[in-house]
Tab-separated table of C-alpha atoms in Angstrom:
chain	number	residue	atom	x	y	z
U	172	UNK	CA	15.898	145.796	79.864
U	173	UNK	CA	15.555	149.368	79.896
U	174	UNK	CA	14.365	150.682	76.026
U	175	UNK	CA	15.980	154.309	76.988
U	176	UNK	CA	18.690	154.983	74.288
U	177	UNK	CA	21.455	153.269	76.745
U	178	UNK	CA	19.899	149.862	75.687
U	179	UNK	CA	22.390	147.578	77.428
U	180	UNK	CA	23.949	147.552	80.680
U	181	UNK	CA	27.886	148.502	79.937
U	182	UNK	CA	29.265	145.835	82.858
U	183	UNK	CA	27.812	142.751	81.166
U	184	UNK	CA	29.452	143.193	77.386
U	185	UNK	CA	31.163	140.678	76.081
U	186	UNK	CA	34.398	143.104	75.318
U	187	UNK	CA	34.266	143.960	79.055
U	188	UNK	CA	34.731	140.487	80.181
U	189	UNK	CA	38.791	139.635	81.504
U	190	UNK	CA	40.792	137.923	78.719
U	191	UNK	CA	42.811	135.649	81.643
U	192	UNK	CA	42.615	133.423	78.562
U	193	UNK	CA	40.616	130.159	80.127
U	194	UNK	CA	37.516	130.217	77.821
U	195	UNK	CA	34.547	131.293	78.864
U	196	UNK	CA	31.320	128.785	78.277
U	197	UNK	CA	29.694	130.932	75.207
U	198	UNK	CA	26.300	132.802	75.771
U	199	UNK	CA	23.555	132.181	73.469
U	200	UNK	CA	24.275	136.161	72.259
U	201	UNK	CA	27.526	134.606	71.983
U	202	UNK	CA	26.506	131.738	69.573
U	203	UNK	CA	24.406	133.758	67.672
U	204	UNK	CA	27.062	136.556	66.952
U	205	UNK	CA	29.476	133.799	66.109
U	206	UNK	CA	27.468	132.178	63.664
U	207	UNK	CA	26.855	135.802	62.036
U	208	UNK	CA	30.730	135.959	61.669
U	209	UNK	CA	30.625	132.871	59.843
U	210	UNK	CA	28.004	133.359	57.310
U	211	UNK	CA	30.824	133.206	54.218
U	212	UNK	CA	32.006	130.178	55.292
U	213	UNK	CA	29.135	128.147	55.888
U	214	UNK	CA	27.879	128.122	52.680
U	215	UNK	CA	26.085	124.822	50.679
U	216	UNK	CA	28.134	122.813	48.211
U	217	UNK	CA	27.830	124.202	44.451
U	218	UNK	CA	24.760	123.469	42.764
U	219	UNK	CA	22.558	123.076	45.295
U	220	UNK	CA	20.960	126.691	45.356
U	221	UNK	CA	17.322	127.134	44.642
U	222	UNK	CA	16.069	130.231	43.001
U	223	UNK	CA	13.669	132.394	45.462
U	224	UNK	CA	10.614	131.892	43.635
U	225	UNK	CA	11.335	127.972	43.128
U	226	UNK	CA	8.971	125.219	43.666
U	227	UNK	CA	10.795	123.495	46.875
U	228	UNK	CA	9.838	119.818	45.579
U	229	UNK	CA	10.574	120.821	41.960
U	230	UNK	CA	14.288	119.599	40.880
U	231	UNK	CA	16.853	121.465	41.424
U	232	UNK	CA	20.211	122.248	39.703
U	233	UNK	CA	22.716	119.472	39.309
U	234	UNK	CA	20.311	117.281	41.495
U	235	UNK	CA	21.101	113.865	40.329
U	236	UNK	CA	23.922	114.103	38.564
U	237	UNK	CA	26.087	113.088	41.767
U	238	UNK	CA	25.623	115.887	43.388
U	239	UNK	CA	23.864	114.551	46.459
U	240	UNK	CA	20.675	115.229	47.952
U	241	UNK	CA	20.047	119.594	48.257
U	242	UNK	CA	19.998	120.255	51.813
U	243	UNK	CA	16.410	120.461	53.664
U	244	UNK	CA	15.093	122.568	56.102
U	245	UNK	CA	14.224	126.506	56.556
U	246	UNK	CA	15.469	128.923	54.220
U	247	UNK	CA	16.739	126.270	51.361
U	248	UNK	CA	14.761	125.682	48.929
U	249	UNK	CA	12.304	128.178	49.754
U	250	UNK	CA	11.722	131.685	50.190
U	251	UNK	CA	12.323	132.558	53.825
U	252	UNK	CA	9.814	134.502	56.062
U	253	UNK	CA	9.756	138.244	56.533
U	254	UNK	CA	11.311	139.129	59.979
U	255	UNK	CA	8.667	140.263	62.294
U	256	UNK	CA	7.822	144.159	63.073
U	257	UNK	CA	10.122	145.035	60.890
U	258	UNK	CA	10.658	145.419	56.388
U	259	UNK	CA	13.246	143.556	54.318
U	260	UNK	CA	16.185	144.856	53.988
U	261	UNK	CA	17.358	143.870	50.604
U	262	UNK	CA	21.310	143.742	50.134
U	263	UNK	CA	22.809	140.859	48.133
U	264	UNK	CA	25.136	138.797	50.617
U	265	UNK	CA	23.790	139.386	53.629
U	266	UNK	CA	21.016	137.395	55.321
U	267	UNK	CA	17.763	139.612	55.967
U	268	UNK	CA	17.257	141.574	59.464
U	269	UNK	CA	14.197	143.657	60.581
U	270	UNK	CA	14.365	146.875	60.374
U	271	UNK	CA	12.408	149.342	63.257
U	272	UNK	CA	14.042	152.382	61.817
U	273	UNK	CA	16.936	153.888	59.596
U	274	UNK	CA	19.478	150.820	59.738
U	275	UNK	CA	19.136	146.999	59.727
U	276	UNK	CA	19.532	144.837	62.704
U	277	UNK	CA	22.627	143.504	61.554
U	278	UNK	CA	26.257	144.364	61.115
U	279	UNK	CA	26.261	147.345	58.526
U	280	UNK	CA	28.193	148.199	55.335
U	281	UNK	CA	29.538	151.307	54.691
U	282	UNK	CA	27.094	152.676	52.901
U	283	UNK	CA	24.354	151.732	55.164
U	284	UNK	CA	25.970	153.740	57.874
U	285	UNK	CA	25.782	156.254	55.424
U	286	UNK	CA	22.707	156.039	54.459
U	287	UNK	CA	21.569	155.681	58.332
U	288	UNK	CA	22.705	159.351	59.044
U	289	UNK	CA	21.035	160.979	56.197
U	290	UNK	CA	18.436	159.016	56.735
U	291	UNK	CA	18.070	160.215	60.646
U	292	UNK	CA	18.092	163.509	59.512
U	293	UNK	CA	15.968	163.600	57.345
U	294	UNK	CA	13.360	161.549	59.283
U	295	UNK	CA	13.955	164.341	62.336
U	296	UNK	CA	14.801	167.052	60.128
U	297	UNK	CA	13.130	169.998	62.355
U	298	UNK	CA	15.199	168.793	64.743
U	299	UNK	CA	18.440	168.419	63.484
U	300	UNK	CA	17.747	171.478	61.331
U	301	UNK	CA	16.622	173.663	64.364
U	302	UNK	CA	19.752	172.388	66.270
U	303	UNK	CA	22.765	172.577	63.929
U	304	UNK	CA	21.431	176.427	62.670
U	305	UNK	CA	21.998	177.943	65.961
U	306	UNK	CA	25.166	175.714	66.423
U	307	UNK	CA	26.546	176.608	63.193
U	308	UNK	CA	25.273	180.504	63.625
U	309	UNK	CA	27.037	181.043	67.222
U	310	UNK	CA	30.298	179.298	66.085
U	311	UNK	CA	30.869	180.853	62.615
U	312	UNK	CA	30.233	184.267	64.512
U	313	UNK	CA	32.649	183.418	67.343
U	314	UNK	CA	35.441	181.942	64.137
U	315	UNK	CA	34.850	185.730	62.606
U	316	UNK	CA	35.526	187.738	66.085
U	317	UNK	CA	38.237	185.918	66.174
U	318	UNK	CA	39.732	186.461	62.710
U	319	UNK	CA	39.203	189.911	63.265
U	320	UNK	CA	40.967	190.191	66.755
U	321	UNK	CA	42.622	187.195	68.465
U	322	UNK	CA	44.982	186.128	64.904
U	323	UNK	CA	47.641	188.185	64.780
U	324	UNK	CA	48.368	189.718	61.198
U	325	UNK	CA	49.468	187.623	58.462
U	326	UNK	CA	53.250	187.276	57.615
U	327	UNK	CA	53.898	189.670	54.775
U	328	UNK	CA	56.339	188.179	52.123
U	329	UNK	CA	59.480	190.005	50.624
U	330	UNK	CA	59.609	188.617	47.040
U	331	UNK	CA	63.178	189.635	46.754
U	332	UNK	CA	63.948	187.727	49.476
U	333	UNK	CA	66.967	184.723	48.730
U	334	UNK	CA	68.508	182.036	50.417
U	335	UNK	CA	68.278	181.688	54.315
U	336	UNK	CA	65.797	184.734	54.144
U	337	UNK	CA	63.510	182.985	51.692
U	338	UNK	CA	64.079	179.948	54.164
U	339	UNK	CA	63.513	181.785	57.351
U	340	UNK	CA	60.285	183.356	55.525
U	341	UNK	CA	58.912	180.271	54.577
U	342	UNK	CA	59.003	178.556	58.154
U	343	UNK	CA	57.593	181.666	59.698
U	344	UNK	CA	54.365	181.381	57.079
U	345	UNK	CA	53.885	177.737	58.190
U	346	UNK	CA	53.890	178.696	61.719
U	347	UNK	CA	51.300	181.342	61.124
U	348	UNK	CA	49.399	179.203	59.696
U	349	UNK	CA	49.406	176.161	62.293
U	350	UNK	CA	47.750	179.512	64.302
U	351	UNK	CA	45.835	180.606	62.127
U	352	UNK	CA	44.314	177.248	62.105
U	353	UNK	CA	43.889	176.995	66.128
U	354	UNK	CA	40.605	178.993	66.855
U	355	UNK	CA	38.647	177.547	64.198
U	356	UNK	CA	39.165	174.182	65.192
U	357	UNK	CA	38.649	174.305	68.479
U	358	UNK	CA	35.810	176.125	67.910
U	359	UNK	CA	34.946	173.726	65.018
U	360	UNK	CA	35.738	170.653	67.672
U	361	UNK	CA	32.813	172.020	70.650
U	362	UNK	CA	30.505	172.940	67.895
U	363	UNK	CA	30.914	169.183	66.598
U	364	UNK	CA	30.624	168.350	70.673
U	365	UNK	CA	27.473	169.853	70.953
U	366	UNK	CA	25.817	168.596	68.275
U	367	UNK	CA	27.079	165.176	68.636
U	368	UNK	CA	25.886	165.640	72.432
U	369	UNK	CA	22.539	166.082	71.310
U	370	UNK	CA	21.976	164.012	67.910
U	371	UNK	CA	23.280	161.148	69.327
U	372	UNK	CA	20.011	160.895	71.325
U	373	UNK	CA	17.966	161.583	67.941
U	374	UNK	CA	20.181	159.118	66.384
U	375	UNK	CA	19.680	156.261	68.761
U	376	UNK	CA	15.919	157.072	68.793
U	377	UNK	CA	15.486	157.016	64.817
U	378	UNK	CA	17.463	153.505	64.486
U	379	UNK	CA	14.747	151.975	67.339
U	380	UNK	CA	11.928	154.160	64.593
U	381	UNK	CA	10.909	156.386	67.298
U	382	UNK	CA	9.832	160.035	67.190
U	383	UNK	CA	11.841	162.772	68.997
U	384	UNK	CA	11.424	166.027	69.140
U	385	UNK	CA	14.675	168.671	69.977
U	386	UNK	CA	13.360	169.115	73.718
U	387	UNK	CA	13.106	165.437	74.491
U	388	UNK	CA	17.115	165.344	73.141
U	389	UNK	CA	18.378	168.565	74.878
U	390	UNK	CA	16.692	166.840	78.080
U	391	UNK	CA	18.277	163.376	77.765
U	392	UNK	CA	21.753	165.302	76.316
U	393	UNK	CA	21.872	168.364	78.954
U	394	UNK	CA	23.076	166.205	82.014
U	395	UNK	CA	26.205	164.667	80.245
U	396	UNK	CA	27.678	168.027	78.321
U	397	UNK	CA	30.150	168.544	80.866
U	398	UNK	CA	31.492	165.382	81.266
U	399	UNK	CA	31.445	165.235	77.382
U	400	UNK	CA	33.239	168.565	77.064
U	401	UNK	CA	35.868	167.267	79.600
U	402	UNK	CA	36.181	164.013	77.276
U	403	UNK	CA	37.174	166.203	74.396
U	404	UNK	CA	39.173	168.722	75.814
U	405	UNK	CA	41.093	165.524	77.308
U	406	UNK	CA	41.249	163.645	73.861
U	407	UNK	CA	42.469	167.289	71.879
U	408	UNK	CA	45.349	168.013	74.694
U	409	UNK	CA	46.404	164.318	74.258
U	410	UNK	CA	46.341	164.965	70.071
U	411	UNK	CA	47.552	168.529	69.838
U	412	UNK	CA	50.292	167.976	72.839
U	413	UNK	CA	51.927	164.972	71.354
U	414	UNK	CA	51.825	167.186	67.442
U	415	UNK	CA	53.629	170.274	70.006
U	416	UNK	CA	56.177	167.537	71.337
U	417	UNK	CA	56.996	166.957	67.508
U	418	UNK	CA	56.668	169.886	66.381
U	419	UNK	CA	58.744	172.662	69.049
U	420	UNK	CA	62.317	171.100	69.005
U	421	UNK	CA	62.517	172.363	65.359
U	422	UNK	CA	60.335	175.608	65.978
U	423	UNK	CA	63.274	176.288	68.896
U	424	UNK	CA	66.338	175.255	66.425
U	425	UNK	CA	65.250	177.879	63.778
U	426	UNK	CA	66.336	178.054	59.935
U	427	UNK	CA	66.545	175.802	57.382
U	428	UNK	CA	67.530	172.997	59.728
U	429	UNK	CA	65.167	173.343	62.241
U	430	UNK	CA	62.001	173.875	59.527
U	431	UNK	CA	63.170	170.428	58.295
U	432	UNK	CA	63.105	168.723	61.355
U	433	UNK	CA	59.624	170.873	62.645
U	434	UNK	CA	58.052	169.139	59.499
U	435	UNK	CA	59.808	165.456	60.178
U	436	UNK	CA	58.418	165.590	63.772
U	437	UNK	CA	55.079	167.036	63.319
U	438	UNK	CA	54.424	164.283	60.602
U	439	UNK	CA	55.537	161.839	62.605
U	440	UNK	CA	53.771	162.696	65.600
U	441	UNK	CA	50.696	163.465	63.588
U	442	UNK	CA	50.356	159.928	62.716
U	443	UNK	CA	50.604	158.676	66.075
U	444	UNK	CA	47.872	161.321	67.509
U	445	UNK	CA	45.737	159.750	64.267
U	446	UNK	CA	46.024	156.443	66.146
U	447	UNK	CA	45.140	157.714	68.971
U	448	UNK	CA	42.276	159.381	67.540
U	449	UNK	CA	40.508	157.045	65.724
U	450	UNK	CA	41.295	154.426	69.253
U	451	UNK	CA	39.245	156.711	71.443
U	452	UNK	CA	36.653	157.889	68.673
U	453	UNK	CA	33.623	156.014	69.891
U	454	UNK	CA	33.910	157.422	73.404
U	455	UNK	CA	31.441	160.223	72.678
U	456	UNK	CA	28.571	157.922	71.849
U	457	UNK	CA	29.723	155.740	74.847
U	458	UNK	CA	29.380	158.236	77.064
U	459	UNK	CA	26.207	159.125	76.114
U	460	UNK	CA	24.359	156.544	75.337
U	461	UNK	CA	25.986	153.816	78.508
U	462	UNK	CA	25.575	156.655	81.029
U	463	UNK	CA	30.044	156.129	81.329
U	464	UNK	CA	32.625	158.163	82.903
U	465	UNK	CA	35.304	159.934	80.927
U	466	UNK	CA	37.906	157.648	81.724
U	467	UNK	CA	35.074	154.500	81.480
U	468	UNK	CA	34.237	155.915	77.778
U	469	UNK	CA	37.837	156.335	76.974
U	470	UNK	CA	38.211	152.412	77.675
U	471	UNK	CA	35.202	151.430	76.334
U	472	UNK	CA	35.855	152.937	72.741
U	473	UNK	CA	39.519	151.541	72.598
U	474	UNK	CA	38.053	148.159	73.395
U	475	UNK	CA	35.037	148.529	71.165
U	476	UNK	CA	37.929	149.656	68.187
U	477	UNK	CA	40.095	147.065	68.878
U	478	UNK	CA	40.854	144.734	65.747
U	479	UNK	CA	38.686	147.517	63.469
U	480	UNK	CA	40.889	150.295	63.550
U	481	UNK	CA	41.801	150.435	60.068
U	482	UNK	CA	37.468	150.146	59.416
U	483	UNK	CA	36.768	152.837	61.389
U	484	UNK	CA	39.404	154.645	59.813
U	485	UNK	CA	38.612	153.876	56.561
U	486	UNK	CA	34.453	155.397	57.540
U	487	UNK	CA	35.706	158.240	59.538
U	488	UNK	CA	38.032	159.685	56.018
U	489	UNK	CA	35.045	158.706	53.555
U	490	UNK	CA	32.989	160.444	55.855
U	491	UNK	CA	35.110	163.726	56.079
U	492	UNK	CA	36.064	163.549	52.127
U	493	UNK	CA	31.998	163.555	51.578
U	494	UNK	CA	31.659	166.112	54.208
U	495	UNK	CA	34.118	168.113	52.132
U	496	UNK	CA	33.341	168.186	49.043
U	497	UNK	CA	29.745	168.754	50.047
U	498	UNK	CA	30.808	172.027	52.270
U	499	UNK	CA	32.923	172.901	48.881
U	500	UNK	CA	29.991	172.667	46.602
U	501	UNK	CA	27.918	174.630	49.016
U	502	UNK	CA	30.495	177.356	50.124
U	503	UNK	CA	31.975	178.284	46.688
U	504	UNK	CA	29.624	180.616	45.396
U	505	UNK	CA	29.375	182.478	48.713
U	506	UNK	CA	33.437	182.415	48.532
U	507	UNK	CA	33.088	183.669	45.037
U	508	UNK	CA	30.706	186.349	45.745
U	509	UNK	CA	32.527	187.441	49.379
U	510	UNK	CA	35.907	188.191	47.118
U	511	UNK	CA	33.681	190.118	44.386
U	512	UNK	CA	32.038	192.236	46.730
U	513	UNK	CA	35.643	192.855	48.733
U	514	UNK	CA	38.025	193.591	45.566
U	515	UNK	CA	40.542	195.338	48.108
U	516	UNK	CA	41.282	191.222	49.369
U	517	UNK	CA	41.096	189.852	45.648
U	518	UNK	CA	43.502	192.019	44.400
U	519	UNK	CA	45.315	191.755	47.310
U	520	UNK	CA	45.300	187.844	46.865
U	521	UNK	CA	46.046	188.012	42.983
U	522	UNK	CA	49.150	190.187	43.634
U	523	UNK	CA	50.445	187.165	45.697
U	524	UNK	CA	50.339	189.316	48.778
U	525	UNK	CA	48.660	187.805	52.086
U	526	UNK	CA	45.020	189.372	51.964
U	527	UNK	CA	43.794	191.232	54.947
U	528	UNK	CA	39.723	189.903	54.881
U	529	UNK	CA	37.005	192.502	55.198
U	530	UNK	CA	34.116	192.664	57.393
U	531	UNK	CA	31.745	192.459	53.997
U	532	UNK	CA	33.711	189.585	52.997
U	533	UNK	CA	33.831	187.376	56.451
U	534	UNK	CA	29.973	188.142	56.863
U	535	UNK	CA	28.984	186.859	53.150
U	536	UNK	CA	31.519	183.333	53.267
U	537	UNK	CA	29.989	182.821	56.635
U	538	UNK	CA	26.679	182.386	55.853
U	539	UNK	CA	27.743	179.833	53.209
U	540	UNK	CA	29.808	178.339	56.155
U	541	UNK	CA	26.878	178.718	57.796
U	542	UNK	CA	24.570	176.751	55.553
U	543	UNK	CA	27.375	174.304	54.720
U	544	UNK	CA	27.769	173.143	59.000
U	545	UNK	CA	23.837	172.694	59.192
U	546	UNK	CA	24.082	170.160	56.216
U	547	UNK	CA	27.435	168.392	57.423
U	548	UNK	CA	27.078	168.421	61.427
U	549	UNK	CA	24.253	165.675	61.163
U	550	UNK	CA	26.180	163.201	58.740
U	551	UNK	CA	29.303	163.759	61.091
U	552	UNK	CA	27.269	163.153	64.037
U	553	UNK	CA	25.068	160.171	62.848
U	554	UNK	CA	28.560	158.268	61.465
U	555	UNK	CA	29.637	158.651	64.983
U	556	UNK	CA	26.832	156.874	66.498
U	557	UNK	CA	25.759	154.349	63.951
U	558	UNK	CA	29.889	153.171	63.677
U	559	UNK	CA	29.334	152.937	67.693
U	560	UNK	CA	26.148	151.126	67.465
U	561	UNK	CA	27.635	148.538	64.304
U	562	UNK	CA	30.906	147.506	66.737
U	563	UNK	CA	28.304	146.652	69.609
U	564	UNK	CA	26.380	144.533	67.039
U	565	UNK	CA	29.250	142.481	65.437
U	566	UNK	CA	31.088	142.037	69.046
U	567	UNK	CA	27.986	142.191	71.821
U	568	UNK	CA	24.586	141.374	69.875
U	569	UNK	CA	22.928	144.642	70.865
U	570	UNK	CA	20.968	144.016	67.770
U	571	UNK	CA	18.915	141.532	70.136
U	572	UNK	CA	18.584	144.411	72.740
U	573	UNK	CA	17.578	146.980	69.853
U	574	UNK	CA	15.393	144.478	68.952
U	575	UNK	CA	13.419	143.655	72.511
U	576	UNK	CA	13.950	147.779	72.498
U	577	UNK	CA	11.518	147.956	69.024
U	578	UNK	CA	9.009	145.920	70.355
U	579	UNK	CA	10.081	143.282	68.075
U	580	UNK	CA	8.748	139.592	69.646
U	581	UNK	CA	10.665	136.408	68.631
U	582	UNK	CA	13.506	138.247	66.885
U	583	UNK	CA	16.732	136.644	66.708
U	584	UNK	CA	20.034	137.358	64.623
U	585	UNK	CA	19.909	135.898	61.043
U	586	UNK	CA	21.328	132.944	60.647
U	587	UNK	CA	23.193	130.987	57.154
């Protein structure tokens, strides 16, 4: 066992295993993970509960009134011990679990993975900080250049405009805008790569409670950026080419008929590219923390996501509604202030006419895109990893590696 931020050799998981359906004779990681799984439905009959400050030999509830003898033995009836080299973690319906760093040793909740990324970067906060300013410095400067020269120039409206004109009008506006769109997210998408590269290292290192400073994670991160940056560029052509297969019979028809059916396909394709997304969404961490190929990672997260999709759904849109509403909050009164100081674009934009930005205005909303990015990229990145690291606990019981990896003797998964 190797306590480098790969933990666990990849070849030996569970989810790796061939599924020729003869069953396998369980491991003890095995056991253990399966009696995790069953912890709701293992529970004593009603009325035998003691309180956790009880008296173990006192009388209990209901004892003798045909309820049977309460059940003996550790952890009923008594308080149970605190895990060792680690502190409780206290959260009602789930059995205690050391805790070396930011999260539990245990499956996690949603708002424990939460918590866990904040947490990380705040415990590494020179880091992170350090990191996602530059990153979020070089990328809102590289969005502005290309504002300025690479868009083309917004589609002016004619408000007198009727029928097929209004039609024709309308469709060309949307299509400016899916390109409008293009730059910033892909330079939005290798901004998120790099920092995910990197604070997936701080990450792993603050959930084993270990210090890290940004040279120790640009070393461990440096040797895997290019195989990471082909993993993304492979997962966006996938995405974007299956939205361009939906979306370009319609663009090619034209009119009213072919807007319809641009918007019928591009939904429809959208949600399949969602799938898609969401299946290989865990590759990133796998990649980087197992030491995988792109193709290797690409398996490993659609295995690891398998039977959870709609979970890691459900984290990955909390997380981006949070991540929104926080960028909001931050960015507004820089928006605000950018369209005071450039009245040319507000009046432009109050007319109902497509404002043409200034340089005074793109410089003041990006530094409040700028501030927002350094706030968001760590939550973003930490979800990632800690949503990796929760599916290895509930299907491989890496908790018992992270464990051995803390230098925590005699753990072992709780138990009901």
């Amino acid at each position: 066992m190797n306590d480098s931020p790969g933990w666990a050799s990849p070849g030996s998981a569970p989810s790796d295993g061939d599924h020729s359906g003869t069953p396998a004779t369980p491991e003890p990681s095995d056991e253990r993970a399966r009696a995790a799984s069953k912890w709701s439905q293992e529970q004593p009959p009603a009325a035998q509960w003691s309180s956790p400050g009880a008296d173990p030999s006192a009388p209990q509830q209901g004892q003798g009134q045909g309820w049977g003898t309460p059940p003996q033995g550790p952890g009923w009836g008594q308080v149970p011990t605190q895990p060792p080299g680690g502190n409780w973690n206290q959260n009602y319906g789930r059995p205690p679990a050391a805790k070396p760093g930011v999260i539990p040793l245990r499956p996690l909740g949603v708002g424990e993975i939460l918590d866990g990324a904040v947490s990380s970067a705040r415990a590494h906060w020179r880091t992170v900080l350090g990191l996602t300013l530059v990153v979020a410095v070089v990328s809102q400067i590289a969005q502005i250049l290309a504002t300025r020269f690479i868009l083309p120039t917004p589609t002016a409206f004619d408000p007198d405009a009727t029928g097929s004109e209004s039609v024709r009008q309308a469709f060309d506006a949307m299509l400016s805008g899916l390109v409008d769109l293009v730059p910033p997210l892909i330079i939005g998408q290798f901004a998120t790569l790099f920092t995910t590269a990197v604070l997936t290292i701080v990450v792993s290192r603050s959930v084993l409670g270990r210090p890290v400073s940004l040279g120790d994670a640009w070393a461990e991160a440096r040797p895997r950026l290019l195989s990471l940056l082909g993993l993304l560029a492979l997962v966006f052509v996938m995405c974007g080419g299956i939205i361009a297969v939906g979306v370009l019979p319609g663009a090619l028809l034209g009119g009213a008929g072919g807007a319809a059916l641009a918007v019928l396909g591009g939904l429809a394709t959208s949600v399949v590219a969602l799938w898609l997304y969401i299946r290989f969404c865990l590759a990133a961490p796998a990649l980087m923390l197992e030491r995988q190929s792109i193709l290797q990672s690409l398996r490993r997260s659609a295995k690891l996501v398998n039977g959870s999709w709609w979970r890691i759904l459900g984290v990955t849109l909390l997380t981006s509604v949070l991540v929104a509403i926080v960028s909001m909050i931050i960015m507004m009164p820089f928006t605000f202030g950018a369209a005071a100081a450039d009245s040319n674009s507000l009046r432009s934009l109050l007319d109902g006419n497509t404002p043409d930005f200034s340089w005074t205005y793109l410089i003041i909303s990006g530094v409040g895109a700028v501030i927002g990015s350094a706030i968001t990229y760590p939550i973003v990145a930490g979800v990632s990893v800690l949503l990796y690291i929760d599916q290895r606990i509930r299907r491989e019981a890496l908790d018992m590696e992270l464990a051995r990896a803390a230098g925590i003797s005699g753990y072992e998964t709780p138990r009901s």
